[in-house]
């Protein structure tokens, strides 16, 4: 089949874009022609992928989105495809792969002025086009919790909802040389052998609760001054507010902002705990990446993949809305090396007994089924 895959931007260091690459690769391996439309693409282009950079720009996200959608609509009229798959909410999709939380839910947390803006109207209409009945877009949910969030605002049609299994790309599988790689990356980062290393990975640092993490780290340093500890922050985002916070709390010398990295897996192997105290996260792919690496996790139940951490007994999952005191106590628990080792061994046992690596091939198979059903319906 000839397929069009739509997203606004591609950055290889985020979970959403890893989903895009892995699904595109799985579809290409199955013999489909994938034409990917986006406004910007960072990173390598996959073999066999037809990348189409849409030549539009605007001074606002709304204008950029509207011009992108119009340009793609015109191009697909001239060069039609058998199926349109979106990784952002857009009208005209055959299939939407859920990569973000419900927009109406998030907008309710903003002021009335925001909900009267042209920006809000545009993106609310895009979400409405995907979810509201009697729509025809088939929706691939990455976690059952996503269904619940959207059901608050839309009368969902069960036949259009499909939950895909949790999982990660096989490239995240724990390597045989993990101990050697842990030692090497810790040496590269200047970490001492017994230095407790906390890790935050993300890009939307406010939503991902980096302020909670920095505060919990400062409490750890204050209440346990004999424990040598470091907090590493990986990912591209707005660091300055959190750098100011770390200075205010007196831990700036122990909080390192590493930016985007190509060796996130190695850093996970070198760390002792992943902190992900998200205020709201539709999926949280980093939780599964930590799980298969055997890295203990502290997360909130607001993350779509948090149930996997709980099922694996690979860390602590905190209630939402999060209390700073609960997070502080959870972080303190991981000073205990025996507890960390128990979480690690439980995580690795769980990933040995659970299929963690066929998610994208199963997604590709489901996409084929849904598009075949669509075409059979049209020909009847």
Tab-separated table of C-alpha atoms in Angstrom:
chain	number	residue	atom	x	y	z
A	1	UNK	CA	0.000	0.000	0.000
A	2	UNK	CA	0.961	3.625	-0.473
A	3	UNK	CA	0.795	5.309	2.913
A	4	UNK	CA	1.109	8.914	4.074
A	5	UNK	CA	2.405	9.498	7.598
A	6	UNK	CA	1.845	12.987	9.023
A	7	UNK	CA	3.559	14.792	11.889
A	8	UNK	CA	4.640	18.359	12.477
A	9	UNK	CA	8.247	17.898	13.586
A	10	UNK	CA	10.744	15.083	14.076
A	11	UNK	CA	13.437	15.074	16.749
A	12	UNK	CA	15.076	11.656	17.189
A	13	UNK	CA	15.519	12.107	20.944
A	14	UNK	CA	11.839	12.081	21.966
A	15	UNK	CA	9.571	9.110	22.570
A	16	UNK	CA	6.964	10.287	20.063
A	17	UNK	CA	9.465	10.488	17.251
A	18	UNK	CA	10.910	7.090	18.132
A	19	UNK	CA	7.368	5.754	17.697
A	20	UNK	CA	7.186	7.450	14.287
A	21	UNK	CA	10.481	5.945	13.144
A	22	UNK	CA	9.743	2.462	14.448
A	23	UNK	CA	6.238	2.278	12.947
A	24	UNK	CA	7.497	3.633	9.618
A	25	UNK	CA	10.289	1.071	9.627
A	26	UNK	CA	7.890	-1.777	10.462
A	27	UNK	CA	5.551	-0.749	7.624
A	28	UNK	CA	8.440	-0.418	5.164
A	29	UNK	CA	9.757	-3.884	6.078
A	30	UNK	CA	6.283	-5.257	5.281
A	31	UNK	CA	6.565	-3.831	1.757
A	32	UNK	CA	4.526	-0.624	2.052
A	33	UNK	CA	5.608	2.686	0.541
A	34	UNK	CA	5.735	5.303	3.298
A	35	UNK	CA	5.638	8.991	2.396
A	36	UNK	CA	6.308	11.032	5.540
A	37	UNK	CA	5.098	14.640	5.603
A	38	UNK	CA	6.554	16.963	8.223
A	39	UNK	CA	7.694	20.536	8.694
A	40	UNK	CA	11.143	19.647	10.045
A	41	UNK	CA	13.155	16.456	10.341
A	42	UNK	CA	16.190	16.081	12.575
A	43	UNK	CA	18.215	12.884	12.447
A	44	UNK	CA	18.789	10.180	9.884
A	45	UNK	CA	16.218	9.361	7.217
A	46	UNK	CA	15.188	5.704	7.225
A	47	UNK	CA	16.046	3.518	4.244
A	48	UNK	CA	13.083	3.287	1.895
A	49	UNK	CA	11.259	6.225	3.472
A	50	UNK	CA	9.988	8.999	1.185
A	51	UNK	CA	10.500	12.174	3.213
A	52	UNK	CA	8.483	15.221	2.176
A	53	UNK	CA	9.411	18.423	3.999
A	54	UNK	CA	6.423	20.733	3.723
A	55	UNK	CA	7.637	24.195	2.601
A	56	UNK	CA	5.418	26.442	4.725
A	57	UNK	CA	6.039	28.709	7.679
A	58	UNK	CA	4.094	31.050	9.929
A	59	UNK	CA	4.551	33.205	12.984
A	60	UNK	CA	2.432	31.022	15.260
A	61	UNK	CA	1.852	27.332	15.929
A	62	UNK	CA	-1.751	27.705	14.767
A	63	UNK	CA	-0.744	29.322	11.483
A	64	UNK	CA	1.987	26.767	10.942
A	65	UNK	CA	-0.447	23.916	11.527
A	66	UNK	CA	-3.150	25.379	9.257
A	67	UNK	CA	-0.724	25.930	6.375
A	68	UNK	CA	0.768	22.464	6.831
A	69	UNK	CA	-2.664	20.839	6.679
A	70	UNK	CA	-3.678	22.782	3.579
A	71	UNK	CA	-0.428	22.009	1.748
A	72	UNK	CA	-0.619	18.297	2.569
A	73	UNK	CA	-4.302	18.157	1.574
A	74	UNK	CA	-3.459	19.631	-1.838
A	75	UNK	CA	-0.508	17.303	-2.334
A	76	UNK	CA	-2.531	14.205	-1.464
A	77	UNK	CA	-5.207	15.284	-3.933
A	78	UNK	CA	-2.576	15.260	-6.676
A	79	UNK	CA	-0.771	12.105	-5.475
A	80	UNK	CA	-3.346	10.025	-3.556
A	81	UNK	CA	-2.468	7.241	-1.139
A	82	UNK	CA	-4.225	4.189	0.283
A	83	UNK	CA	-4.114	5.377	3.864
A	84	UNK	CA	-3.292	8.468	5.947
A	85	UNK	CA	-1.755	7.932	9.391
A	86	UNK	CA	-1.299	10.844	11.791
A	87	UNK	CA	0.931	11.256	14.830
A	88	UNK	CA	-0.601	14.640	15.610
A	89	UNK	CA	-4.343	15.307	15.769
A	90	UNK	CA	-5.479	16.445	12.323
A	91	UNK	CA	-8.636	16.266	10.190
A	92	UNK	CA	-8.770	13.753	7.359
A	93	UNK	CA	-6.857	10.905	9.009
A	94	UNK	CA	-7.656	7.256	8.461
A	95	UNK	CA	-5.669	6.273	11.555
A	96	UNK	CA	-4.437	8.345	14.505
A	97	UNK	CA	-1.656	7.004	16.753
A	98	UNK	CA	-2.171	8.692	20.124
A	99	UNK	CA	0.982	10.545	21.094
A	100	UNK	CA	-0.440	13.241	23.372
A	101	UNK	CA	-2.956	13.795	26.125
A	102	UNK	CA	-6.492	15.047	25.536
A	103	UNK	CA	-6.255	18.687	24.457
A	104	UNK	CA	-9.646	19.664	25.886
A	105	UNK	CA	-8.632	18.187	29.239
A	106	UNK	CA	-5.443	20.243	29.298
A	107	UNK	CA	-7.256	23.368	28.098
A	108	UNK	CA	-9.617	23.172	31.061
A	109	UNK	CA	-6.615	23.832	33.290
A	110	UNK	CA	-5.989	27.125	31.481
A	111	UNK	CA	-7.929	30.361	31.862
A	112	UNK	CA	-11.126	31.294	30.020
A	113	UNK	CA	-9.177	33.774	27.929
A	114	UNK	CA	-7.083	30.942	26.504
A	115	UNK	CA	-10.188	28.955	25.603
A	116	UNK	CA	-11.524	31.923	23.634
A	117	UNK	CA	-8.361	32.249	21.526
A	118	UNK	CA	-7.988	31.354	17.851
A	119	UNK	CA	-5.151	29.031	18.916
A	120	UNK	CA	-7.499	27.030	21.131
A	121	UNK	CA	-10.258	26.893	18.511
A	122	UNK	CA	-7.890	25.550	15.848
A	123	UNK	CA	-6.382	22.732	17.902
A	124	UNK	CA	-9.705	21.866	19.552
A	125	UNK	CA	-11.197	21.482	16.062
A	126	UNK	CA	-8.285	19.224	15.071
A	127	UNK	CA	-8.923	16.978	18.076
A	128	UNK	CA	-12.695	17.045	17.480
A	129	UNK	CA	-12.117	15.881	13.892
A	130	UNK	CA	-10.325	12.785	15.206
A	131	UNK	CA	-12.420	11.776	18.226
A	132	UNK	CA	-15.937	13.150	17.939
A	133	UNK	CA	-18.662	10.924	16.444
A	134	UNK	CA	-19.616	10.116	13.801
A	135	UNK	CA	-15.950	10.195	12.825
A	136	UNK	CA	-14.271	7.502	10.769
A	137	UNK	CA	-10.714	7.850	12.040
A	138	UNK	CA	-9.475	4.641	13.669
A	139	UNK	CA	-7.594	5.408	16.883
A	140	UNK	CA	-4.602	3.478	18.201
A	141	UNK	CA	-4.392	4.018	21.964
A	142	UNK	CA	-1.072	3.303	23.659
A	143	UNK	CA	-2.587	2.894	27.134
A	144	UNK	CA	-6.032	2.143	28.510
A	145	UNK	CA	-5.875	5.357	30.550
A	146	UNK	CA	-5.959	7.361	27.322
A	147	UNK	CA	-9.442	6.016	26.604
A	148	UNK	CA	-10.641	7.228	30.000
A	149	UNK	CA	-9.218	10.729	29.474
A	150	UNK	CA	-10.881	11.195	26.083
A	151	UNK	CA	-14.164	9.668	27.271
A	152	UNK	CA	-14.630	12.670	29.593
A	153	UNK	CA	-15.001	14.951	26.575
A	154	UNK	CA	-16.144	12.766	23.650
A	155	UNK	CA	-18.757	10.091	23.119
A	156	UNK	CA	-16.244	7.500	21.998
A	157	UNK	CA	-17.242	4.814	19.530
A	158	UNK	CA	-15.773	1.531	20.876
A	159	UNK	CA	-15.335	0.084	17.390
A	160	UNK	CA	-12.907	2.888	16.543
A	161	UNK	CA	-10.687	2.394	19.632
A	162	UNK	CA	-7.786	-0.069	19.554
A	163	UNK	CA	-5.295	-0.438	22.415
A	164	UNK	CA	-1.833	-1.432	21.160
A	165	UNK	CA	0.468	-3.433	23.446
A	166	UNK	CA	3.110	-1.601	25.458
A	167	UNK	CA	6.659	-2.056	24.336
A	168	UNK	CA	9.878	-0.555	23.046
A	169	UNK	CA	12.126	-0.987	20.047
A	170	UNK	CA	14.431	-4.030	20.256
A	171	UNK	CA	17.387	-1.624	20.211
A	172	UNK	CA	16.597	-0.917	23.891
A	173	UNK	CA	17.056	-4.568	24.860
A	174	UNK	CA	19.508	-4.927	27.760
A	175	UNK	CA	22.933	-5.595	26.194
A	176	UNK	CA	25.199	-8.416	27.332
A	177	UNK	CA	27.961	-5.918	28.070
A	178	UNK	CA	25.739	-3.751	30.308
A	179	UNK	CA	28.136	-3.831	33.312
A	180	UNK	CA	31.058	-2.651	31.180
A	181	UNK	CA	28.960	0.083	29.558
A	182	UNK	CA	27.737	1.234	32.973
A	183	UNK	CA	31.307	1.547	34.202
A	184	UNK	CA	32.391	3.403	31.042
A	185	UNK	CA	29.568	5.972	31.042
A	186	UNK	CA	29.965	6.677	34.744
A	187	UNK	CA	33.645	7.336	34.174
A	188	UNK	CA	32.796	9.603	31.227
A	189	UNK	CA	30.335	11.590	33.377
A	190	UNK	CA	32.770	11.835	36.271
A	191	UNK	CA	30.624	9.779	38.640
A	192	UNK	CA	32.278	8.101	41.579
A	193	UNK	CA	31.718	4.387	42.117
A	194	UNK	CA	29.339	4.806	45.078
A	195	UNK	CA	27.721	8.064	43.955
A	196	UNK	CA	23.922	7.743	43.904
A	197	UNK	CA	22.865	8.897	40.438
A	198	UNK	CA	19.328	10.110	39.767
A	199	UNK	CA	18.184	10.641	36.183
A	200	UNK	CA	15.442	12.710	34.525
A	201	UNK	CA	14.785	12.297	30.788
A	202	UNK	CA	12.339	14.442	28.845
A	203	UNK	CA	11.623	17.572	26.842
A	204	UNK	CA	8.417	19.069	28.282
A	205	UNK	CA	9.970	19.589	31.681
A	206	UNK	CA	7.071	21.400	33.332
A	207	UNK	CA	4.598	18.650	32.441
A	208	UNK	CA	7.173	16.020	33.362
A	209	UNK	CA	7.602	17.501	36.838
A	210	UNK	CA	11.283	18.422	36.744
A	211	UNK	CA	10.660	21.035	39.453
A	212	UNK	CA	9.363	18.245	41.720
A	213	UNK	CA	12.461	16.167	40.921
A	214	UNK	CA	14.938	18.979	41.651
A	215	UNK	CA	13.153	19.746	44.930
A	216	UNK	CA	13.178	16.073	45.972
A	217	UNK	CA	16.882	15.887	45.142
A	218	UNK	CA	17.569	18.955	47.304
A	219	UNK	CA	15.684	17.343	50.209
A	220	UNK	CA	17.778	14.201	49.791
A	221	UNK	CA	20.983	16.245	49.936
A	222	UNK	CA	19.760	18.209	52.951
A	223	UNK	CA	18.477	15.270	55.016
A	224	UNK	CA	21.220	12.822	54.043
A	225	UNK	CA	24.374	14.965	53.734
A	226	UNK	CA	26.603	11.883	54.003
A	227	UNK	CA	25.100	10.422	50.787
A	228	UNK	CA	27.048	11.573	47.743
A	229	UNK	CA	24.478	12.076	44.967
A	230	UNK	CA	24.065	13.614	41.528
A	231	UNK	CA	21.001	14.494	39.429
A	232	UNK	CA	21.390	14.230	35.645
A	233	UNK	CA	18.853	15.862	33.315
A	234	UNK	CA	18.803	14.636	29.706
A	235	UNK	CA	16.741	16.144	26.887
A	236	UNK	CA	16.179	19.329	24.984
A	237	UNK	CA	13.947	21.855	26.685
A	238	UNK	CA	13.793	25.113	28.603
A	239	UNK	CA	16.358	24.616	31.341
A	240	UNK	CA	16.676	28.112	32.816
A	241	UNK	CA	13.760	27.952	35.318
A	242	UNK	CA	15.112	24.672	36.691
A	243	UNK	CA	18.688	25.918	36.788
A	244	UNK	CA	17.434	28.886	38.831
A	245	UNK	CA	15.531	26.499	41.110
A	246	UNK	CA	18.609	24.323	41.670
A	247	UNK	CA	20.641	27.435	42.571
A	248	UNK	CA	17.902	28.635	44.935
A	249	UNK	CA	17.852	25.254	46.663
A	250	UNK	CA	21.654	25.130	46.905
A	251	UNK	CA	22.231	22.035	44.747
A	252	UNK	CA	23.323	23.614	41.444
A	253	UNK	CA	26.778	22.026	41.663
A	254	UNK	CA	25.183	18.545	41.764
A	255	UNK	CA	22.511	19.007	39.063
A	256	UNK	CA	23.816	18.586	35.514
A	257	UNK	CA	21.815	19.492	32.409
A	258	UNK	CA	23.264	17.327	29.633
A	259	UNK	CA	20.986	18.362	26.727
A	260	UNK	CA	20.052	15.952	23.944
A	261	UNK	CA	22.185	12.832	23.923
A	262	UNK	CA	22.583	9.931	21.530
A	263	UNK	CA	23.653	7.638	24.378
A	264	UNK	CA	20.529	7.758	26.561
A	265	UNK	CA	20.564	3.982	26.958
A	266	UNK	CA	24.133	4.047	28.264
A	267	UNK	CA	23.223	6.837	30.688
A	268	UNK	CA	20.317	4.704	31.924
A	269	UNK	CA	22.733	1.835	32.459
A	270	UNK	CA	24.934	4.192	34.461
A	271	UNK	CA	22.144	5.669	36.598
A	272	UNK	CA	20.601	4.274	39.804
A	273	UNK	CA	17.072	5.732	39.605
A	274	UNK	CA	14.810	7.331	37.004
A	275	UNK	CA	12.657	10.177	38.333
A	276	UNK	CA	9.519	10.893	36.271
A	277	UNK	CA	7.064	12.760	38.548
A	278	UNK	CA	4.868	13.873	35.652
A	279	UNK	CA	1.841	16.076	36.160
A	280	UNK	CA	0.303	14.403	33.107
A	281	UNK	CA	1.833	12.173	30.454
A	282	UNK	CA	-0.256	10.297	27.912
A	283	UNK	CA	2.264	7.477	27.608
A	284	UNK	CA	5.740	7.967	29.083
A	285	UNK	CA	7.818	5.690	26.825
A	286	UNK	CA	10.883	6.442	28.947
A	287	UNK	CA	9.339	4.303	31.706
A	288	UNK	CA	9.515	1.203	29.518
A	289	UNK	CA	13.014	2.089	28.336
A	290	UNK	CA	14.086	2.200	31.983
A	291	UNK	CA	12.209	-1.031	32.691
A	292	UNK	CA	14.066	-3.055	30.045
A	293	UNK	CA	17.355	-1.499	31.207
A	294	UNK	CA	16.685	-2.654	34.777
A	295	UNK	CA	16.686	0.943	36.042
A	296	UNK	CA	14.385	1.493	39.062
A	297	UNK	CA	11.691	4.134	38.569
A	298	UNK	CA	9.720	6.658	40.591
A	299	UNK	CA	6.761	7.883	38.518
A	300	UNK	CA	3.203	9.103	38.938
A	301	UNK	CA	0.028	7.279	38.007
A	302	UNK	CA	-0.611	10.133	35.540
A	303	UNK	CA	1.732	8.330	33.107
A	304	UNK	CA	0.076	5.929	30.688
A	305	UNK	CA	2.768	3.280	31.182
A	306	UNK	CA	2.887	3.582	34.990
A	307	UNK	CA	0.882	0.324	35.419
A	308	UNK	CA	3.788	-1.535	33.803
A	309	UNK	CA	6.154	-0.252	36.502
A	310	UNK	CA	3.702	-1.330	39.189
A	311	UNK	CA	3.143	-4.756	37.614
A	312	UNK	CA	6.892	-5.316	37.326
A	313	UNK	CA	7.518	-4.121	40.909
A	314	UNK	CA	10.279	-2.042	39.337
A	315	UNK	CA	9.894	1.028	41.519
A	316	UNK	CA	7.309	3.270	43.131
A	317	UNK	CA	4.220	4.713	41.434
A	318	UNK	CA	2.774	7.734	43.253
A	319	UNK	CA	-0.812	8.969	43.285
A	320	UNK	CA	-1.902	12.004	41.258
A	321	UNK	CA	-2.077	14.871	41.915
A	322	UNK	CA	1.418	14.467	43.246
A	323	UNK	CA	2.446	15.638	46.696
A	324	UNK	CA	6.051	16.807	47.082
A	325	UNK	CA	6.267	15.024	50.440
A	326	UNK	CA	5.292	11.692	48.856
A	327	UNK	CA	7.960	12.127	46.206
A	328	UNK	CA	10.582	13.078	48.791
A	329	UNK	CA	9.844	9.928	50.797
A	330	UNK	CA	9.960	7.761	47.678
A	331	UNK	CA	13.351	9.118	46.649
A	332	UNK	CA	14.709	8.539	50.166
A	333	UNK	CA	13.644	4.889	49.870
A	334	UNK	CA	16.137	4.388	47.056
A	335	UNK	CA	19.135	5.253	49.204
A	336	UNK	CA	18.842	1.610	50.230
A	337	UNK	CA	20.980	-0.358	47.755
A	338	UNK	CA	19.182	-3.607	48.576
A	339	UNK	CA	15.828	-2.055	47.645
A	340	UNK	CA	17.302	-0.752	44.361
A	341	UNK	CA	18.694	-4.208	43.601
A	342	UNK	CA	15.290	-5.806	44.289
A	343	UNK	CA	13.593	-3.347	41.891
A	344	UNK	CA	16.230	-4.020	39.247
A	345	UNK	CA	15.941	-7.808	39.458
A	346	UNK	CA	12.115	-7.589	39.422
A	347	UNK	CA	12.233	-5.349	36.340
A	348	UNK	CA	14.549	-7.673	34.444
A	349	UNK	CA	12.504	-10.762	35.378
A	350	UNK	CA	9.321	-9.038	34.206
A	351	UNK	CA	10.854	-8.086	30.860
A	352	UNK	CA	12.116	-11.643	30.353
A	353	UNK	CA	8.609	-13.022	30.900
A	354	UNK	CA	6.739	-10.274	29.006
A	355	UNK	CA	6.780	-9.456	25.300
A	356	UNK	CA	8.328	-5.981	25.283
A	357	UNK	CA	9.639	-5.822	21.725
A	358	UNK	CA	6.864	-6.661	19.225
A	359	UNK	CA	4.827	-3.475	19.711
A	360	UNK	CA	5.714	-1.916	16.369
A	361	UNK	CA	5.284	-5.048	14.256
A	362	UNK	CA	1.871	-5.513	15.887
A	363	UNK	CA	1.034	-1.864	15.174
A	364	UNK	CA	1.960	-2.348	11.519
A	365	UNK	CA	-0.224	-5.467	11.332
A	366	UNK	CA	-3.173	-3.614	12.892
A	367	UNK	CA	-2.737	-0.692	10.484
A	368	UNK	CA	-2.861	-3.141	7.568
A	369	UNK	CA	-6.043	-4.751	8.907
A	370	UNK	CA	-7.795	-1.439	9.490
A	371	UNK	CA	-6.952	-0.075	6.041
A	372	UNK	CA	-7.928	-3.309	4.308
A	373	UNK	CA	-11.278	-3.210	6.144
A	374	UNK	CA	-11.777	0.395	5.050
A	375	UNK	CA	-11.169	-0.436	1.398
A	376	UNK	CA	-13.379	-3.543	1.545
A	377	UNK	CA	-16.209	-1.418	2.983
A	378	UNK	CA	-15.819	1.143	0.175
A	379	UNK	CA	-15.928	-1.513	-2.548
A	380	UNK	CA	-19.042	-3.261	-1.258
